[in-house]
XYZ file of C-alpha atoms in Angstrom:
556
model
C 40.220 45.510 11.374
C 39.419 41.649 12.779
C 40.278 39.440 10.981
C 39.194 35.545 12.131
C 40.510 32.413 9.809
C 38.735 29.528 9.700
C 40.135 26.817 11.860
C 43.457 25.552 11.042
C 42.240 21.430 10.579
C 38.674 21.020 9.509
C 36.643 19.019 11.048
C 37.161 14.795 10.491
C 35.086 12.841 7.915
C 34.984 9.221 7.906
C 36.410 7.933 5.293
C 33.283 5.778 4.047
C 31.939 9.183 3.593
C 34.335 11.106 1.853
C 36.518 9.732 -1.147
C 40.012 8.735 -0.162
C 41.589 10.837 -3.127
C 40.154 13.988 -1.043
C 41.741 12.979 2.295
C 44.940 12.429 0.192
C 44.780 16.100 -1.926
C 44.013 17.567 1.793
C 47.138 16.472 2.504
C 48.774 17.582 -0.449
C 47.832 21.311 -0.654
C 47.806 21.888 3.183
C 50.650 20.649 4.582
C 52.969 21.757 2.227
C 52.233 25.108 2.979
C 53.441 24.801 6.587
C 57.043 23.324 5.237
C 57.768 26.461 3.622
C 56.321 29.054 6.221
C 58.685 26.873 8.804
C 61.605 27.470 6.913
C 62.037 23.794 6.343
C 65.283 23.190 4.428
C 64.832 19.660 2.928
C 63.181 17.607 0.945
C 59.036 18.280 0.979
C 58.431 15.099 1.099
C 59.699 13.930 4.086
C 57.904 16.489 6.232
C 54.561 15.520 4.430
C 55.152 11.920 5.821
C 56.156 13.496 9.020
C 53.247 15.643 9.279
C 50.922 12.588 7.969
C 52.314 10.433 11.108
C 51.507 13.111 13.602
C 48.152 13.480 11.669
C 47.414 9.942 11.763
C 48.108 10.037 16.139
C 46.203 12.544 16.427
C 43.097 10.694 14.564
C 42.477 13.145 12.075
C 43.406 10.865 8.894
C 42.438 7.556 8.531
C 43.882 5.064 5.575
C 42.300 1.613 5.166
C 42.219 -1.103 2.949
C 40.219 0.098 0.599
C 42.117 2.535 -0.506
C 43.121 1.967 -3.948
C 45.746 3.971 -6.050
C 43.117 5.052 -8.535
C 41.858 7.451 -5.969
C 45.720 8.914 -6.184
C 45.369 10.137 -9.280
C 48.370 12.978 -9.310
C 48.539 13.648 -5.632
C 51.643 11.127 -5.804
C 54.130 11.580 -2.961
C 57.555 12.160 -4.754
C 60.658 9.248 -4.433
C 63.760 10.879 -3.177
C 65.242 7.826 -5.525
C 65.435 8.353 -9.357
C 64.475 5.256 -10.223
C 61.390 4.693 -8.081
C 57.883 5.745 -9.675
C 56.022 7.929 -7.273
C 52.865 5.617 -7.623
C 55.081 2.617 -6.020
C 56.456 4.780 -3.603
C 52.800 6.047 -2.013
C 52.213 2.715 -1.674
C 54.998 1.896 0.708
C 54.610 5.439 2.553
C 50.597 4.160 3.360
C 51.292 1.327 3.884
C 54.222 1.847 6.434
C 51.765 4.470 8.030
C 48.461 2.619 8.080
C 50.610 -0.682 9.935
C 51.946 1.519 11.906
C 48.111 3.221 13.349
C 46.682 -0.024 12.880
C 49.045 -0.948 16.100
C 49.140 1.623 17.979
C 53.067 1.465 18.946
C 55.828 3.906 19.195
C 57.460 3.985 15.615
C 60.209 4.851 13.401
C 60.805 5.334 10.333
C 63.985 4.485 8.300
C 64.706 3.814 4.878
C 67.740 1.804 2.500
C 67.827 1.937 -1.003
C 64.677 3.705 -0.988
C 62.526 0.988 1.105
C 60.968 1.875 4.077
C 61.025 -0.095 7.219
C 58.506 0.866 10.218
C 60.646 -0.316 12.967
C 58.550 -0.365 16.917
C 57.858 -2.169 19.710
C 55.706 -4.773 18.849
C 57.177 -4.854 15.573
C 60.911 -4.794 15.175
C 60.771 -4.738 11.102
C 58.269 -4.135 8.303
C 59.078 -3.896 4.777
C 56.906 -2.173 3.010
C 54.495 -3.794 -0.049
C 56.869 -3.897 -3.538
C 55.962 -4.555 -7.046
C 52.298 -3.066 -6.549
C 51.095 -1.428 -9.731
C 48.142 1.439 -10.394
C 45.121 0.589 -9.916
C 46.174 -2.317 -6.858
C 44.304 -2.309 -3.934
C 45.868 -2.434 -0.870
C 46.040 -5.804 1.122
C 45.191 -6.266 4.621
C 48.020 -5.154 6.303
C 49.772 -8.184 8.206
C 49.372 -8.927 11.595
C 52.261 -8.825 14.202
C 53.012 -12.672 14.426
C 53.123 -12.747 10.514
C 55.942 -10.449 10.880
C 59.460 -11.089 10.727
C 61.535 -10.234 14.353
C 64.697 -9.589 12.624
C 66.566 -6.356 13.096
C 66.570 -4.298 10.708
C 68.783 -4.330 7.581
C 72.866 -2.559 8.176
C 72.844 0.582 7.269
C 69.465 2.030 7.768
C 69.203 5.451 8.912
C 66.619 7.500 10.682
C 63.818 8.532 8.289
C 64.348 12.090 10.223
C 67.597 11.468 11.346
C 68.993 15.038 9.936
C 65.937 16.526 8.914
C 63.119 16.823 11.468
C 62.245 19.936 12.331
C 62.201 18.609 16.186
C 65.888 17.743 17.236
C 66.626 15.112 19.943
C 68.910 16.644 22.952
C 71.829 15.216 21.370
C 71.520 17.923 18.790
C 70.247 20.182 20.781
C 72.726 23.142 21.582
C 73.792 23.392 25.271
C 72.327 26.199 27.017
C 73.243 28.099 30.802
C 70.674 29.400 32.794
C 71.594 33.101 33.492
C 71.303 35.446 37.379
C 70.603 39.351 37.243
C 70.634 40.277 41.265
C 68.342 43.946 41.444
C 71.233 46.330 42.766
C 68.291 47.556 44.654
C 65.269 46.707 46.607
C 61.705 45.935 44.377
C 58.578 46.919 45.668
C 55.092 45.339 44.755
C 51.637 46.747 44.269
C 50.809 45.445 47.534
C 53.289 47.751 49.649
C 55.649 44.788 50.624
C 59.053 45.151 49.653
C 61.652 42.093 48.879
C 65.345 43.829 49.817
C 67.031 41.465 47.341
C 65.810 39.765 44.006
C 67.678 37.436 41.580
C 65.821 36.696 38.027
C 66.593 33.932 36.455
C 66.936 34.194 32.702
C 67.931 32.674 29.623
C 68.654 33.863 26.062
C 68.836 32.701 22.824
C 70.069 34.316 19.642
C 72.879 37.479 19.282
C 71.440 40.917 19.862
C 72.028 42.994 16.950
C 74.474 46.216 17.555
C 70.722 48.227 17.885
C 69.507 45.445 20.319
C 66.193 46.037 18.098
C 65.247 41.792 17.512
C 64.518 40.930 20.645
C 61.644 38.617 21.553
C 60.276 38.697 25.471
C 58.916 35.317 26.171
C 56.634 34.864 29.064
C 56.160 30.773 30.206
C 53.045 29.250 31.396
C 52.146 27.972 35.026
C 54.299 25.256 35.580
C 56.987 26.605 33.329
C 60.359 27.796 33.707
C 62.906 30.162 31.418
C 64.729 27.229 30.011
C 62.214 27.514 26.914
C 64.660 26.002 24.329
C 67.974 23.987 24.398
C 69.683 21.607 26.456
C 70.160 22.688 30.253
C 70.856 19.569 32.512
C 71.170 21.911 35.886
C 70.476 24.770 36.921
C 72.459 26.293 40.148
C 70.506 26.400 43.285
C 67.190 24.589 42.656
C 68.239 21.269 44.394
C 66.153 18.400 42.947
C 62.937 19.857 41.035
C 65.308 20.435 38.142
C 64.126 16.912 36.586
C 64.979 15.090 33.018
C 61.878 15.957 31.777
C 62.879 19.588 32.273
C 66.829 19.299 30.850
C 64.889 20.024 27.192
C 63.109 23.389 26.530
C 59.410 23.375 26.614
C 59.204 25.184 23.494
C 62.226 23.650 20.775
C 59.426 23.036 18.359
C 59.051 26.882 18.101
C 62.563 28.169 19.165
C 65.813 27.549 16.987
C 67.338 28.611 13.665
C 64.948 28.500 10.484
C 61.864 27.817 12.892
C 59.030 30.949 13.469
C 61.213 32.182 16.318
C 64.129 32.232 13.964
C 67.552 32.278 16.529
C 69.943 33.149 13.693
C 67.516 36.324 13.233
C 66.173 37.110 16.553
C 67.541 37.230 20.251
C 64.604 35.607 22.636
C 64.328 36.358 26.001
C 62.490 33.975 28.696
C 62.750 34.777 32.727
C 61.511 32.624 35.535
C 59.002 34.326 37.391
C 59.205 36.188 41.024
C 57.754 33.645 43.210
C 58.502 30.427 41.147
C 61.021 27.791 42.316
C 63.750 27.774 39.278
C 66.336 30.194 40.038
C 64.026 33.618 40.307
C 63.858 34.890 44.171
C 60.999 32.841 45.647
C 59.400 31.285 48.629
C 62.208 28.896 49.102
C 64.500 31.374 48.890
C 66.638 32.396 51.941
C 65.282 35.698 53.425
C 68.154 38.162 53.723
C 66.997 39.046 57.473
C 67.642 35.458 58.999
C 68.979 33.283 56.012
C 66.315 31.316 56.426
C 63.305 30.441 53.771
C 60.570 32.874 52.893
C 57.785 29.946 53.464
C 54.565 32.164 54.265
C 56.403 35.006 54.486
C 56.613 35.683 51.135
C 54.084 38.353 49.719
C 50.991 37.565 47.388
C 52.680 38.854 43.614
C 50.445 40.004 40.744
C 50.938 40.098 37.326
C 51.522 43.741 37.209
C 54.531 42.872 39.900
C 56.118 40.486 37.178
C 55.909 42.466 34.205
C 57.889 45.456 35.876
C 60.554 42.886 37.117
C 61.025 41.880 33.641
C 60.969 45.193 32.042
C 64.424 46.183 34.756
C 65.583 42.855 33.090
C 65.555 44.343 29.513
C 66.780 47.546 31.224
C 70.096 45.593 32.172
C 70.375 43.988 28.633
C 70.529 47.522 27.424
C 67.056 46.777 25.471
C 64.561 49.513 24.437
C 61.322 47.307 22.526
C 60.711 43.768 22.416
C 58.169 41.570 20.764
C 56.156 40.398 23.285
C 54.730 36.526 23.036
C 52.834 34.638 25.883
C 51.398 31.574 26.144
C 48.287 30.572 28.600
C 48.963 32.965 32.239
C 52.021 34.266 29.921
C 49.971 36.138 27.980
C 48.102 37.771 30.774
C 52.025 38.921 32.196
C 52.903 39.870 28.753
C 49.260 41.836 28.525
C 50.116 43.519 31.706
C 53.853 44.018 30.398
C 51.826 46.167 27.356
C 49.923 47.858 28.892
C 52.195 49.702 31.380
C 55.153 50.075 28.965
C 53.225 50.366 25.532
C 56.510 52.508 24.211
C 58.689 48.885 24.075
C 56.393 46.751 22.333
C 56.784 46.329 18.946
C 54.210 43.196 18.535
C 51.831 41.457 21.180
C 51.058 37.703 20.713
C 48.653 35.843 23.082
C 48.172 32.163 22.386
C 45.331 30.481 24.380
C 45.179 33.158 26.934
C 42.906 36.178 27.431
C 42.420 40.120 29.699
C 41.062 38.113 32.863
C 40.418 34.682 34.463
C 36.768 33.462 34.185
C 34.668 32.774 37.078
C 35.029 29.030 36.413
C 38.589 29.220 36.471
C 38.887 31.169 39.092
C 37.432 28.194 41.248
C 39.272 25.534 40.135
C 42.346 27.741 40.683
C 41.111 28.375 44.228
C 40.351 24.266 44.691
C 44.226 23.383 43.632
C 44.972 26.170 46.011
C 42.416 24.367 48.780
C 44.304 21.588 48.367
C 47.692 22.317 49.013
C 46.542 24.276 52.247
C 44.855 20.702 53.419
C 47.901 18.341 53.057
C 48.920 18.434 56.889
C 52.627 18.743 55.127
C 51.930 22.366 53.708
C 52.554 23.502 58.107
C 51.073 27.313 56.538
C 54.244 26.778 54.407
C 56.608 26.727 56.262
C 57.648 23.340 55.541
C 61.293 23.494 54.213
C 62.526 21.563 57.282
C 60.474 18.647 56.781
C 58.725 16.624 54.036
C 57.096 19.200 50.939
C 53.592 18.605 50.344
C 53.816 16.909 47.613
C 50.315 14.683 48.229
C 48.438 18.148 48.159
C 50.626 19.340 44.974
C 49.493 16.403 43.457
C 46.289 16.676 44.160
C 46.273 20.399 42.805
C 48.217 19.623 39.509
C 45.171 16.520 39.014
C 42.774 19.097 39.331
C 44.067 21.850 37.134
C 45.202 18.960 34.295
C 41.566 18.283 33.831
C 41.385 22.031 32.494
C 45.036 21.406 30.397
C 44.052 18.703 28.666
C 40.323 17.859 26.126
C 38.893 15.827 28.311
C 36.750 13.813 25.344
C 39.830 12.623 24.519
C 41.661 11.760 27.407
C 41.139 7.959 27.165
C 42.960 8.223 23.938
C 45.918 10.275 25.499
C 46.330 7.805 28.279
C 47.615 4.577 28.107
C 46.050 1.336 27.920
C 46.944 0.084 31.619
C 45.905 0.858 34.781
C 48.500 1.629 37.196
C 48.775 1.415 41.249
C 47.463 4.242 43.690
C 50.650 6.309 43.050
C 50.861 6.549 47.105
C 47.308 8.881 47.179
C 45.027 6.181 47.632
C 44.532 3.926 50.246
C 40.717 2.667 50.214
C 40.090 2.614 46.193
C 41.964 1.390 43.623
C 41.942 2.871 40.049
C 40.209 0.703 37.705
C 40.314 3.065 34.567
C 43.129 4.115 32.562
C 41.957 7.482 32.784
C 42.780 7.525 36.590
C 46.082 6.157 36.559
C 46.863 8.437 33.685
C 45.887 11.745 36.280
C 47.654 10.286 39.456
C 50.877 9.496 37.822
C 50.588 13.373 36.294
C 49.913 14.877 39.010
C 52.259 12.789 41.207
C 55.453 13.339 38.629
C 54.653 17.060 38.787
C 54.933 17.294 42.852
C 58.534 16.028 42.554
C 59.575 18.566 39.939
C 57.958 21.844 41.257
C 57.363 23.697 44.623
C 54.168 23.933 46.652
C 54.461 27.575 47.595
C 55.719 28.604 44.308
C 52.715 26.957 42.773
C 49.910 29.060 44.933
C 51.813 32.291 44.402
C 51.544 32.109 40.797
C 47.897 30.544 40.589
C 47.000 33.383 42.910
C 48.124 36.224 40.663
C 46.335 34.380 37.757
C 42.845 33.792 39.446
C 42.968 37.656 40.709
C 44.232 39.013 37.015
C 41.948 41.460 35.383
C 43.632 44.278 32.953
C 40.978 46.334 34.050
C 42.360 46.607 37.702
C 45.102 48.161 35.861
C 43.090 51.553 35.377
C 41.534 53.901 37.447
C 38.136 53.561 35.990
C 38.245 50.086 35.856
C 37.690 49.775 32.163
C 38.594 47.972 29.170
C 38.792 51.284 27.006
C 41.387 52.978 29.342
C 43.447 49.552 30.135
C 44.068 49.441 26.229
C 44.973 53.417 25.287
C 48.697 52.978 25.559
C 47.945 49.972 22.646
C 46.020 52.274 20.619
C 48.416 55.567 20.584
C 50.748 52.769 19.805
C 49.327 51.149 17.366
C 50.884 47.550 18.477
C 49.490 45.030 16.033
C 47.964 42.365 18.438
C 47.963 38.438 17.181
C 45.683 35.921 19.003
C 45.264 32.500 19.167
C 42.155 30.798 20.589
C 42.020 26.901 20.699
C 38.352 25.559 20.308
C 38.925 22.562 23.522
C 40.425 24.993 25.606
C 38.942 24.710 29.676
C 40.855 27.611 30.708
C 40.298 30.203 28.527
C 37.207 29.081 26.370
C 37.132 30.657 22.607
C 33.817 32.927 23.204
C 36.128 34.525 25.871
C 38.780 35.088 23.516
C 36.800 36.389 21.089
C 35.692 39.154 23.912
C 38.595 39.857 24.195
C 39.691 40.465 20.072
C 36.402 42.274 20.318
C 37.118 44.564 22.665
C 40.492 45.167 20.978
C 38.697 45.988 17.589
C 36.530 48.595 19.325
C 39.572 50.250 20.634
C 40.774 50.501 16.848
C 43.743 48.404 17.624
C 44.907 46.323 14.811
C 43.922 42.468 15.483
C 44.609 38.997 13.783
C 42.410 36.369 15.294
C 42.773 32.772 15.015
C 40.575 29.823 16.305
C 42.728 26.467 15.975
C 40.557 23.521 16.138
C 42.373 20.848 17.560
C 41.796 17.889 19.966
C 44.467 18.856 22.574
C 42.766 21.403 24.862
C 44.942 23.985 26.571
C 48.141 22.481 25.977
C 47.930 22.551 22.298
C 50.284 25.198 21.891
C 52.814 22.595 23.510
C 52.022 19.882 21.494
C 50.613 21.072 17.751
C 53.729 23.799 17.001
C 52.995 23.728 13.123
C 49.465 25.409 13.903
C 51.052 28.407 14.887
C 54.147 28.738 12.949
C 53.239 30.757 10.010
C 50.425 33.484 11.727
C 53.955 34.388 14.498
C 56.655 33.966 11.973
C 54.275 36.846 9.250
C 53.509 38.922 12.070
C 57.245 39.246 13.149
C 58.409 40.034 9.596
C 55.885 42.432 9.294
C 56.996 43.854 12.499
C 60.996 44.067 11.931
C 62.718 47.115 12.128
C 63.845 48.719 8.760
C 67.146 47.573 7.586
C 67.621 43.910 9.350
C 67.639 40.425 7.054
């Protein structure tokens, strides 16, 4: 049967609307629910200041000056010191948190002796209010020149130092990209044939002696396999493998105690056939002449991919996976189901859908248009000269403006307005908005290949699960699920461009009329697309429940 929550984060009320001791008990009773279905192991109350400081970025929680303690009234945050009364100690924890939105700065929080200091940029130390008592109101929170430039005291440590559920690379474990080269030839839809094919792979977790808690992950566009760890290189990409790369794109989901729980399960992410980070590709040299595929490399669909990565789990010696994709993952990891129904214990799309709309379709055909216009691109066969990284740019611009919620992209880009990034040479960007897309798109064209790029926007604007039947319909695409019985979990994200929430709900829809068990949720959230990316505690406990539920009989 469906079954639709309500969105995740209800909608914002001012707070001259709404009484301050109901933004605080929001707080309170929600996100304390999320430490515990994370498998935080720590005090509660510093992930409820945590979660309150990513709240308060995001613009859903406001605290002024007005707030008073009164309104508090047993919706105290608890001292991690003995001595401290929890009334005093919400004090400094607002107060810390409404200096640090009232400047907008990169922050951090540390503590000593149970005082907390917001240390940033534009102010190196603030100590919060002491000696307040119930029923104080909170003073205007002092300016930055009224604030002392001092260092902060010896001996303060990181407020999340040991406990944040998001490590920093240093504490991130060091991770290898894996090679599995086909002993034989693979052969597409299409009729072409590629003689030799290398997937590039990683894994995290230990396979269990029945190899029965493994997770297949499938990445989005611009992805790669390296979805959590450390991985400063990876062999035979040259120069696209970037910093910004060297950290998995998914740590906030990935690692022990988190939904996709390392010490319990063995996850599986592969690079894609046609992409540019280790998998055989259009940069790759053909075996005929040594020389780079370019434009000779065949159109690949998504069909194409999911066999590829079902020989991978033949080499691995593994039988049934959980299958989990994110945005054109979850169309691979659709296509994955549908042909090999008999391996899939669980199926989880996350802001993805069973086809590409007409209006994506176009704007994937545009960023194709223009990477076939940069007089670079030479039909792609541009390996011996300069990449077209001017059309690439151009591309990533336009597909960004479906990544992102574009009502509040002056929020998400910063306050200055940069150059012309080397695109412009008549106008000059006079919005912050403008700089904000030219330096994306421009630091995406040095970290990812043209070709590679078209292949796998191709496959997605052509994608339709109902090419996958004879008939062409929606009934027969989704038998294998029903004789099944995979349980199906989907996410839809209310701001999303690319695949908008009345076409997800088609799509759970459609699933419920085939009888196939389905759990859909709508997250409301002001990140668009790339939500999933940036918002990880909205979809920790629906995966973590839905993998328990799913574990084989007789594992921890």
């Amino acid at each position: 049967m469906l079954y639709e929550s309500p969105p995740v984060h209800k909608p914002f009320i001012p707070p001259a609307e709404i009484p301050s001791r109901i933004l605080f008990s929001r707080l309170n009773d929600v996100f304390p629910k999320f430490l515990h279905r994370c498998g935080i192991q720590s005090h509660p109350m510093l992930y409820c200041i945590f979660l309150i400081k990513a709240s308060l970025r995001r613009r859903h929680l406001t605290f002024g000056k007005e707030m008073t303690l009164q309104f508090l009234t047993n919706r105290y945050i608890p001292s991690p010191e003995p001595n401290t009364k929890p009334e005093l100690y919400t004090m400094k924890v607002l107060s810390s948190l409404a200096s640090m939105k009232r400047r907008h700065a990169d922050c951090q929080i540390v503590k000593r002796k149970g005082t907390l200091y917001v240390i940033c940029k534009s102010n190196p130390k603030f100590k919060a209010r002491q000696g307040a008592t119930a029923g104080t109101r909170l003073s205007k929170i002092p300016g930055p020149a009224q604030i002392s430039r001092r260092p902060p005291p010896a001996g303060c440590r990181s407020f999340f130092a040991d406990q944040a559920p998001f490590r920093t690379s240093m504490q991130l474990p060091a991770v290898q990209t894996k090679f599995l080269d086909l002993p034989n030839s693979f052969s597409l839809r299409n009729g072409a044939t590629l003689d030799k094919v290398r997937v590039a792979y990683e894994q995290y977790g230990t396979l269990t002696p029945n190899k029965d808690n493994a997770i297949l992950l499938f990445h989005a566009l611009s992805g790669s396999q390296h979805a959590y760890g450390y991985n400063p290189e990876v062999p035979g990409i040259g120069s696209l493998w970037k910093p910004e790369n060297h950290e998995g794109w998914w740590n906030s989901i990935i690692g022990p105690g988190k939904p996709l729980d390392t010490n319990r399960f063995c996850i599986i992410c592969a690079n894609y056939l046609g992409g540019c980070y280790g998998t055989t590709g259009p940069a790759t040299p053909c075996p005929a002449d040594g020389q780079p595929y370019g434009s000779r490399f065949p159109h690949v669909e998504a069909a194409d991919q999911a066999r590829l990565q079902a020989l991978l789990l033949d080499s691995l010696g593994i039988e049934r996976v959980h299958l989990m994709g994110p945005s054109v993952g979850g169309l691979i990891a659709l296509s994955f189901a549908c042909q090999f129904p008999e391996r899939v214990r669980s199926f989880i799309s996350i802001g993805s859908g069973y086809r590409a709309s007409i209006e994506h379709r176009l704007s994937l055909f545009e960023q194709i248009l223009a990477i076939e216009l940069d007089p670079d691109f030479q039909g792609g066969d541009y390996y011996r000269g300069p990449a077209p990284k001017k059309g690439l740019a151009f591309a990533r611009i336009i597909g960004h403006k479906s990544f992102v919620y574009q009502e509040g992209l002056e929020q998400r880009a910063r306050k200055e307005v940069g150059g012309n990034y080397g695109l412009l040479t008549w106008m000059t960007p006079t919005r912050s908005t403008q700089s904000y897309m030219l330096h994306q798109g421009t630091k995406f064209a040095e970290r990812f290949d043209a070709n590679a790029y078209i292949r796998i926007a191709d496959m997605w604007a052509e994608f339709d699960i109902r090419d996958h039947t004879p008939d062409g319909t929606f009934q027969t695409a989704l038998e294998g699920f029903r004789r099944a019985g995979i349980p199906v979990l989907i996410f839809s994200i209310d701001t999303d461009c690319c695949f908008r929430p009345a076409e997800q709900q088609d799509f759970a829809a459609q699933l419920e009329a085939a009888h196939i068990p389905t759990e859909f949720h709508t997250i409301a959230s002001t990140k668009g697309h790339d939500s999933f990316l940036l918002e990880p505690e909205l979809y920790a406990e629906p995966i973590r429940r839905i993998l328990e539920a799913r574990k084989p009989k007789g594992t921890a």
